[in-house]
Tab-separated table of C-alpha atoms in Angstrom:
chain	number	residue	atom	x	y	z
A	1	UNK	CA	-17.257	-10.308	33.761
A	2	UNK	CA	-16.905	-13.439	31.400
A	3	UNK	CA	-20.379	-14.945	30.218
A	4	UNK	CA	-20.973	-18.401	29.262
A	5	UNK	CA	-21.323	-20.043	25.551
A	6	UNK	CA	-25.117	-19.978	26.663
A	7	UNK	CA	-25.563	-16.701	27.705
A	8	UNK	CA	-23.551	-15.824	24.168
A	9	UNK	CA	-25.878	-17.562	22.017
A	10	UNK	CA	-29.069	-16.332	23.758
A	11	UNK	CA	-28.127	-12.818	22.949
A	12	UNK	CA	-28.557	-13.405	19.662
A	13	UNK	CA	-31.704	-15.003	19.851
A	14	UNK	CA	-32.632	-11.840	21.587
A	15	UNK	CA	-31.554	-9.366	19.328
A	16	UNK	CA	-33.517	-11.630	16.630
A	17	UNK	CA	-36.305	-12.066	18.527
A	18	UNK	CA	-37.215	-8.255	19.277
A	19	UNK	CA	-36.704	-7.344	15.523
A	20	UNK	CA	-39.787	-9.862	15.695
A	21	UNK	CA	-41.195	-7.894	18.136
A	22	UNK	CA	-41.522	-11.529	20.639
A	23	UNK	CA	-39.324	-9.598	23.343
A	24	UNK	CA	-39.071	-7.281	25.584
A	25	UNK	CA	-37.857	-3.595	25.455
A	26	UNK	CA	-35.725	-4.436	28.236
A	27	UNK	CA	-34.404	-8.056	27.623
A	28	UNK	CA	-33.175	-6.440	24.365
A	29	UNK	CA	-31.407	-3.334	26.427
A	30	UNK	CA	-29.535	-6.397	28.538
A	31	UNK	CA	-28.458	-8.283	25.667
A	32	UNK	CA	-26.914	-5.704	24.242
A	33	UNK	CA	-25.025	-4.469	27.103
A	34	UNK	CA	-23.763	-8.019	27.521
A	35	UNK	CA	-22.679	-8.048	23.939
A	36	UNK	CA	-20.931	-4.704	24.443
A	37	UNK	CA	-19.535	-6.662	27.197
A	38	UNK	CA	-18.584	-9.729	25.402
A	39	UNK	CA	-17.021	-7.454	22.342
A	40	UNK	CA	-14.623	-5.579	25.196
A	41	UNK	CA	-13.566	-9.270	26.206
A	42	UNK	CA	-11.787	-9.330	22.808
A	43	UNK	CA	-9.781	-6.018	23.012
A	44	UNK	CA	-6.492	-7.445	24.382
A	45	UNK	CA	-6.346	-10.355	22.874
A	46	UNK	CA	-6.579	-8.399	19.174
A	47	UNK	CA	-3.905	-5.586	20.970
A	48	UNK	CA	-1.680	-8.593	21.152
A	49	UNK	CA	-2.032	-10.399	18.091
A	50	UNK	CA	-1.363	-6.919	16.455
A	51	UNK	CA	1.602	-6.693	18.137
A	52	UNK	CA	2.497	-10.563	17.010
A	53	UNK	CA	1.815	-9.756	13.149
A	54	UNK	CA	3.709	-6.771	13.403
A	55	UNK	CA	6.633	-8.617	14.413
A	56	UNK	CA	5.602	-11.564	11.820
A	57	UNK	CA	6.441	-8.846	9.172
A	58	UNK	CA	10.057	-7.793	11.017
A	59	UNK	CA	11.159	-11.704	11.221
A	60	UNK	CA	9.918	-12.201	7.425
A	61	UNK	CA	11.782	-9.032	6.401
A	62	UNK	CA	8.247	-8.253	4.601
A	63	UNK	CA	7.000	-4.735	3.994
A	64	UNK	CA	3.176	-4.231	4.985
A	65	UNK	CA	0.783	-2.123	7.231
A	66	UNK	CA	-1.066	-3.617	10.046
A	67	UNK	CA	-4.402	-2.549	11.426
A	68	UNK	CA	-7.223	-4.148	13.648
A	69	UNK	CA	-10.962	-3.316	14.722
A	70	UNK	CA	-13.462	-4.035	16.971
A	71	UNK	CA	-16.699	-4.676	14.840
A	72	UNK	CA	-19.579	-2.078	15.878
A	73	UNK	CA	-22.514	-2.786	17.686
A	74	UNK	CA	-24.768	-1.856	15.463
A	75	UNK	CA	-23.451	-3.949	12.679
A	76	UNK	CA	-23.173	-7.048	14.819
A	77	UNK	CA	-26.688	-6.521	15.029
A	78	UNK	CA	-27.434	-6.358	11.489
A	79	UNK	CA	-25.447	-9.394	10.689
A	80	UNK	CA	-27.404	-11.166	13.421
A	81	UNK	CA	-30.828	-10.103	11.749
A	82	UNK	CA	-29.932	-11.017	7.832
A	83	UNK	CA	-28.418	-14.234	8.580
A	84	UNK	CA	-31.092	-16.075	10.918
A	85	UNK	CA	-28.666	-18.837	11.517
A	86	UNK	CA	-25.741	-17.517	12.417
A	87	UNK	CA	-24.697	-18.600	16.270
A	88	UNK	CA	-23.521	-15.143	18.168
A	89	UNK	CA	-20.769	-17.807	19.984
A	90	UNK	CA	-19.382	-18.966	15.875
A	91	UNK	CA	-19.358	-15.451	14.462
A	92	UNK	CA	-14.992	-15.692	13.898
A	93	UNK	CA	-15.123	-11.943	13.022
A	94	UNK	CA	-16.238	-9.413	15.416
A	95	UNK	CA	-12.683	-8.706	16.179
A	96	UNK	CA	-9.712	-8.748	13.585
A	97	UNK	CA	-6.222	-7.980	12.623
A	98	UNK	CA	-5.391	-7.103	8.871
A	99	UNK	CA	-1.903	-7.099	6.741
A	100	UNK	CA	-1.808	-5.507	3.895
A	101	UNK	CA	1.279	-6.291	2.278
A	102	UNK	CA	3.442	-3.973	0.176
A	103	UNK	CA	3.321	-4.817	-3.219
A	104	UNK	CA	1.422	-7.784	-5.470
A	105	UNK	CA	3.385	-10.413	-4.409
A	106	UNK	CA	1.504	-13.995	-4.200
A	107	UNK	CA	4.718	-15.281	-3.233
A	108	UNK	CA	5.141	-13.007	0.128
A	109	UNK	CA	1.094	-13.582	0.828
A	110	UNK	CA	1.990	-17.175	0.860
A	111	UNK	CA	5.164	-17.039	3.147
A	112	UNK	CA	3.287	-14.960	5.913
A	113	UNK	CA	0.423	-17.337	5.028
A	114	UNK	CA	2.170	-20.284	6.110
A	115	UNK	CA	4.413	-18.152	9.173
A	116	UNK	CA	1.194	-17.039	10.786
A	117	UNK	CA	-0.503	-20.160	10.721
A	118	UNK	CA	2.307	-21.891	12.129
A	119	UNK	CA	3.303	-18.885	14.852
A	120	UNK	CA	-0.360	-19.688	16.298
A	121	UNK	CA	-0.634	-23.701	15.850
A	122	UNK	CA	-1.925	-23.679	19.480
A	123	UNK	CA	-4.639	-21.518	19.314
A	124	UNK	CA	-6.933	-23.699	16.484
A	125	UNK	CA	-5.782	-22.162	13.129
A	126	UNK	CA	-8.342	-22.482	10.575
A	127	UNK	CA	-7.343	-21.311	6.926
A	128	UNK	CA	-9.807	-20.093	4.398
A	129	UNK	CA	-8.382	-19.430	1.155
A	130	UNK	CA	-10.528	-16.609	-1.099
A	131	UNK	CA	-7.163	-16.039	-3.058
A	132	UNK	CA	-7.333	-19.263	-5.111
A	133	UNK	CA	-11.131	-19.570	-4.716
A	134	UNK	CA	-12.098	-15.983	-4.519
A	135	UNK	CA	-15.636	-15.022	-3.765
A	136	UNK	CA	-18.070	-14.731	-6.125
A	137	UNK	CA	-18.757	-10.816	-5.118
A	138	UNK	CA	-14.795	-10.833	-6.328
A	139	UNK	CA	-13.323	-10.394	-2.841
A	140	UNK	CA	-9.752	-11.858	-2.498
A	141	UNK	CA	-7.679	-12.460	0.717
A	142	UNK	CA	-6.559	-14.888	2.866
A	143	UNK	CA	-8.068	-14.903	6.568
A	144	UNK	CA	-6.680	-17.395	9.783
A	145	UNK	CA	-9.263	-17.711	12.275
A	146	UNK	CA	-7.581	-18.719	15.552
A	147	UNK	CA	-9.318	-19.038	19.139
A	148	UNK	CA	-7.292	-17.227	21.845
A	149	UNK	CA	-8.311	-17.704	25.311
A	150	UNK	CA	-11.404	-19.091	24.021
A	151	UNK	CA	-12.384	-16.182	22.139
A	152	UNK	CA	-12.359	-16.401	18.389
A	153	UNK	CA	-10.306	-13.731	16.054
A	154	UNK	CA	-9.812	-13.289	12.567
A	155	UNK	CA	-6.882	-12.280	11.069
A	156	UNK	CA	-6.950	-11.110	7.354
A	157	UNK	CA	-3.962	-10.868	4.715
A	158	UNK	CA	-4.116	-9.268	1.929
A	159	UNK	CA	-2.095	-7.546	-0.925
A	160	UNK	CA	-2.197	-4.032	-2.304
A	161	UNK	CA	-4.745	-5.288	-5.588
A	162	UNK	CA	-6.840	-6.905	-2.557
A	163	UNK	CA	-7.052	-4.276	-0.494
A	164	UNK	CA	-7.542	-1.932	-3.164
A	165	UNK	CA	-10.950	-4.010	-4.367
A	166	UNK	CA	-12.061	-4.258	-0.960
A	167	UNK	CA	-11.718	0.166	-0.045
A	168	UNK	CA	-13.550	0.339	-3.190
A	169	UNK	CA	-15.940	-1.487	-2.441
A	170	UNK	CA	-16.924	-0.796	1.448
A	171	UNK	CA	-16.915	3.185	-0.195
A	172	UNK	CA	-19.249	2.064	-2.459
A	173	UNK	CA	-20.999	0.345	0.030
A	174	UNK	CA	-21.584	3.051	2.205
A	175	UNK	CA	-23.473	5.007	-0.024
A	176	UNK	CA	-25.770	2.312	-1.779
A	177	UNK	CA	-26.178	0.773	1.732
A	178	UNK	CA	-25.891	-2.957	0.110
A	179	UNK	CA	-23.027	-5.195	1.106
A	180	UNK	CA	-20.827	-5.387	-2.256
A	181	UNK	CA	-18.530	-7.498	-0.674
A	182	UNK	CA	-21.281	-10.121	-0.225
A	183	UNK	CA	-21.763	-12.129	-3.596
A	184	UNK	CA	-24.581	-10.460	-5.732
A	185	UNK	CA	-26.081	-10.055	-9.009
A	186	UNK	CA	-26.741	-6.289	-9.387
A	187	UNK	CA	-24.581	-4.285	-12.100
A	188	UNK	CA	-22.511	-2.651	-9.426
A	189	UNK	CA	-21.872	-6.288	-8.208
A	190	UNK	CA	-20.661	-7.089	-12.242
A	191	UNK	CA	-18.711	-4.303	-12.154
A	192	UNK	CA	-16.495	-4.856	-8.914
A	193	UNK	CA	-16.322	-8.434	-10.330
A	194	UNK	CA	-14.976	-7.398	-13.460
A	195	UNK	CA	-12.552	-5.025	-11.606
A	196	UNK	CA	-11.406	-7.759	-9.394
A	197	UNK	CA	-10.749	-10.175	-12.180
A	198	UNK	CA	-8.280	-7.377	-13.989
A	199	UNK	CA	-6.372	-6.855	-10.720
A	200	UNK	CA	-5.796	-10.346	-10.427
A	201	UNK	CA	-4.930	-11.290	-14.119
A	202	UNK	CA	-2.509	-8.425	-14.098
A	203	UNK	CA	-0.849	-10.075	-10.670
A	204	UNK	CA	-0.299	-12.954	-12.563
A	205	UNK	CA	0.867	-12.000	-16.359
A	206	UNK	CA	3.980	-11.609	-17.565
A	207	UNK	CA	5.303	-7.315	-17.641
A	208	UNK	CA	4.590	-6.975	-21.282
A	209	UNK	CA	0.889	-7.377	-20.711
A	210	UNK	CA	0.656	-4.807	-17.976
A	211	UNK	CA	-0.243	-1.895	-20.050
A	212	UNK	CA	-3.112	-2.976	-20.954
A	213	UNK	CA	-4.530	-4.105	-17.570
A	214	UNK	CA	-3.369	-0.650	-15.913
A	215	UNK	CA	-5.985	1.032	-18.427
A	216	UNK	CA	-8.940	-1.058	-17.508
A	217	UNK	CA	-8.046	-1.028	-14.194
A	218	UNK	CA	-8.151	2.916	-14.353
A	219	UNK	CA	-11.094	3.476	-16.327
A	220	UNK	CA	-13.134	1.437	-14.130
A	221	UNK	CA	-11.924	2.977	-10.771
A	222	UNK	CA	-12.878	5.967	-12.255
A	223	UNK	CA	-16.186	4.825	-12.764
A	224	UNK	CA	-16.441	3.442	-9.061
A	225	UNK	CA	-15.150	7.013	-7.826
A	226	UNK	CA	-17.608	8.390	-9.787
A	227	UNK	CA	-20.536	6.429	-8.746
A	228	UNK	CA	-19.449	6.882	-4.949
A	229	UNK	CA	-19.584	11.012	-5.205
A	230	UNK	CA	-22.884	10.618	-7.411
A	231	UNK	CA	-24.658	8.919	-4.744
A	232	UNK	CA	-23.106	10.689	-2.414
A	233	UNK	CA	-24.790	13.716	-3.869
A	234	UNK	CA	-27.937	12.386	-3.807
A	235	UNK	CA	-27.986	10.568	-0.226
A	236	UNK	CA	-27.506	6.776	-2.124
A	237	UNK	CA	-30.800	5.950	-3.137
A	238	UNK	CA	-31.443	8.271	-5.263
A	239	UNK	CA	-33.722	8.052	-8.467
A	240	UNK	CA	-32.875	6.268	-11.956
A	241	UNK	CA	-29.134	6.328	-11.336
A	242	UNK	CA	-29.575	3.997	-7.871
A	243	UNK	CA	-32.337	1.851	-9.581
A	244	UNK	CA	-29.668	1.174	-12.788
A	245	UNK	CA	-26.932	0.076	-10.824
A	246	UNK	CA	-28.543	-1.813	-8.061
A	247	UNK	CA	-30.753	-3.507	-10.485
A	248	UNK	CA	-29.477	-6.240	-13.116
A	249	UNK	CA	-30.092	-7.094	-16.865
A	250	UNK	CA	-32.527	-10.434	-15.574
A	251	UNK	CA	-34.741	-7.583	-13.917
A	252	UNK	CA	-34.256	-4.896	-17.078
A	253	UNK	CA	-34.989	-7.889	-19.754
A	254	UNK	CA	-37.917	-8.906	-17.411
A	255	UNK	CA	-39.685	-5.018	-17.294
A	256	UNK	CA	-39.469	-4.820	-21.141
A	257	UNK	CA	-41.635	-8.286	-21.621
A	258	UNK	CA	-38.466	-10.155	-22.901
């Protein structure tokens, strides 16, 4: 069963609507079997476009591990309740193919950039480049949203250093239960930030200057390993060590009267 733009777009207002309490029990039961429904809509097309990137990487001679996923339920949901705007029909990302490329190279990024892009001209390419202008949260990649039988899918490139960042941060994530890949000001946001920035400035310098970056880069994913099996200890939120890291210097100068 296929449902309409309209129907789409009302199950979001649904699902926003009952975390207002100004639904029903069961309207909200229906609209999320119909978004279960409209997520299985997307299976084959993402099945396929795996298959395409895989071959992408064969015809490029490129070295690099594809993946894809079906985003859950649940966070659909949650992305629907923070962001009160967002149009269930326009959200590019509930399913997605990824790329991670062996290696640093900018170079190779760019060549399956521009392959991709061109392999699905048809289906609406849209380009967003957070490798030049990375996110402010420090996130770096480059993602192709294309519309494929007039479902939308995102496809995601990335190096090792990118993919790197962005494992340390979802583990992070998952015991703080805050977004790091969303921009922020807290000090774990600052220090992801300041991790991100190394990775990329060692991409870019010449060999001789590698040392250096390899120990910064290792002292502070040892401190994000760290704070990942500290929380995890303590079930995330747990007492002063939470409150440091999830708070920022504004908030600390603030509490002292400064």
């Amino acid at each position: 069963m296929s449902l309409s733009k309209t129907r789409i777009r009302k199950i979001g207002s649904i699902i926003r609507a009952y975390s207002r309490e100004q639904c029903t029990h069961d309207e909200y039961q229906r609209a999320l079997a119909d978004l279960d429904t409209y997520r299985g809509s997307m299976v084959q097309n993402m099945l396929v476009t795996h298959h395409d990137l895989r071959n992408a990487l064969t015809n490029l001679e490129l070295l690099g591990n594809t993946s894809y996923r079906l985003k859950r339920q649940d966070t659909i949901v949650d992305k629907l309740q923070r962001q009160p705007q967002m149009n269930l029909a326009r959200m590019r990302d509930i399913a997605g193919c990824r790329v991670v490329l062996q290696g640093d190279s900018l170079a190779e990024l760019n060549l399956l950039n521009d392959y991709v892009s061109e392999f699905y001209a048809n289906c609406e390419p849209r380009k967003i480049d957070y490798v030049n202008k990375p996110r402010r949260s420090g996130y770096r990649a480059l993602h192709i949203e294309i519309t494929r039988h007039g479902l939308p899918l995102e496809i995601q490139l990335r190096t090792e250093s990118m993919h790197d960042w962005a494992q340390q941060a979802e583990a992070l994530s998952s015991v703080v239960h805050i977004n790091l890949k969303e921009d922020g000001d807290t000090r774990l946001h600052n220090l992801l930030q300041e991790y991100a920035a190394l990775l990329a400035d060692k991409t870019t310098s010449q060999s001789g200057l590698q040392t250096g970056y390899d120990q910064g880069i290792e002292q502070i994913r040892k401190t994000l390993d760290e704070l990942v099996m500290a929380f995890s200890d303590h079930g995330g939120r747990s007492t002063n060590l939470y409150d440091y890291w999830t708070g920022t210097a504004q908030s600390e100068r603030r509490s002292d009267g400064h």
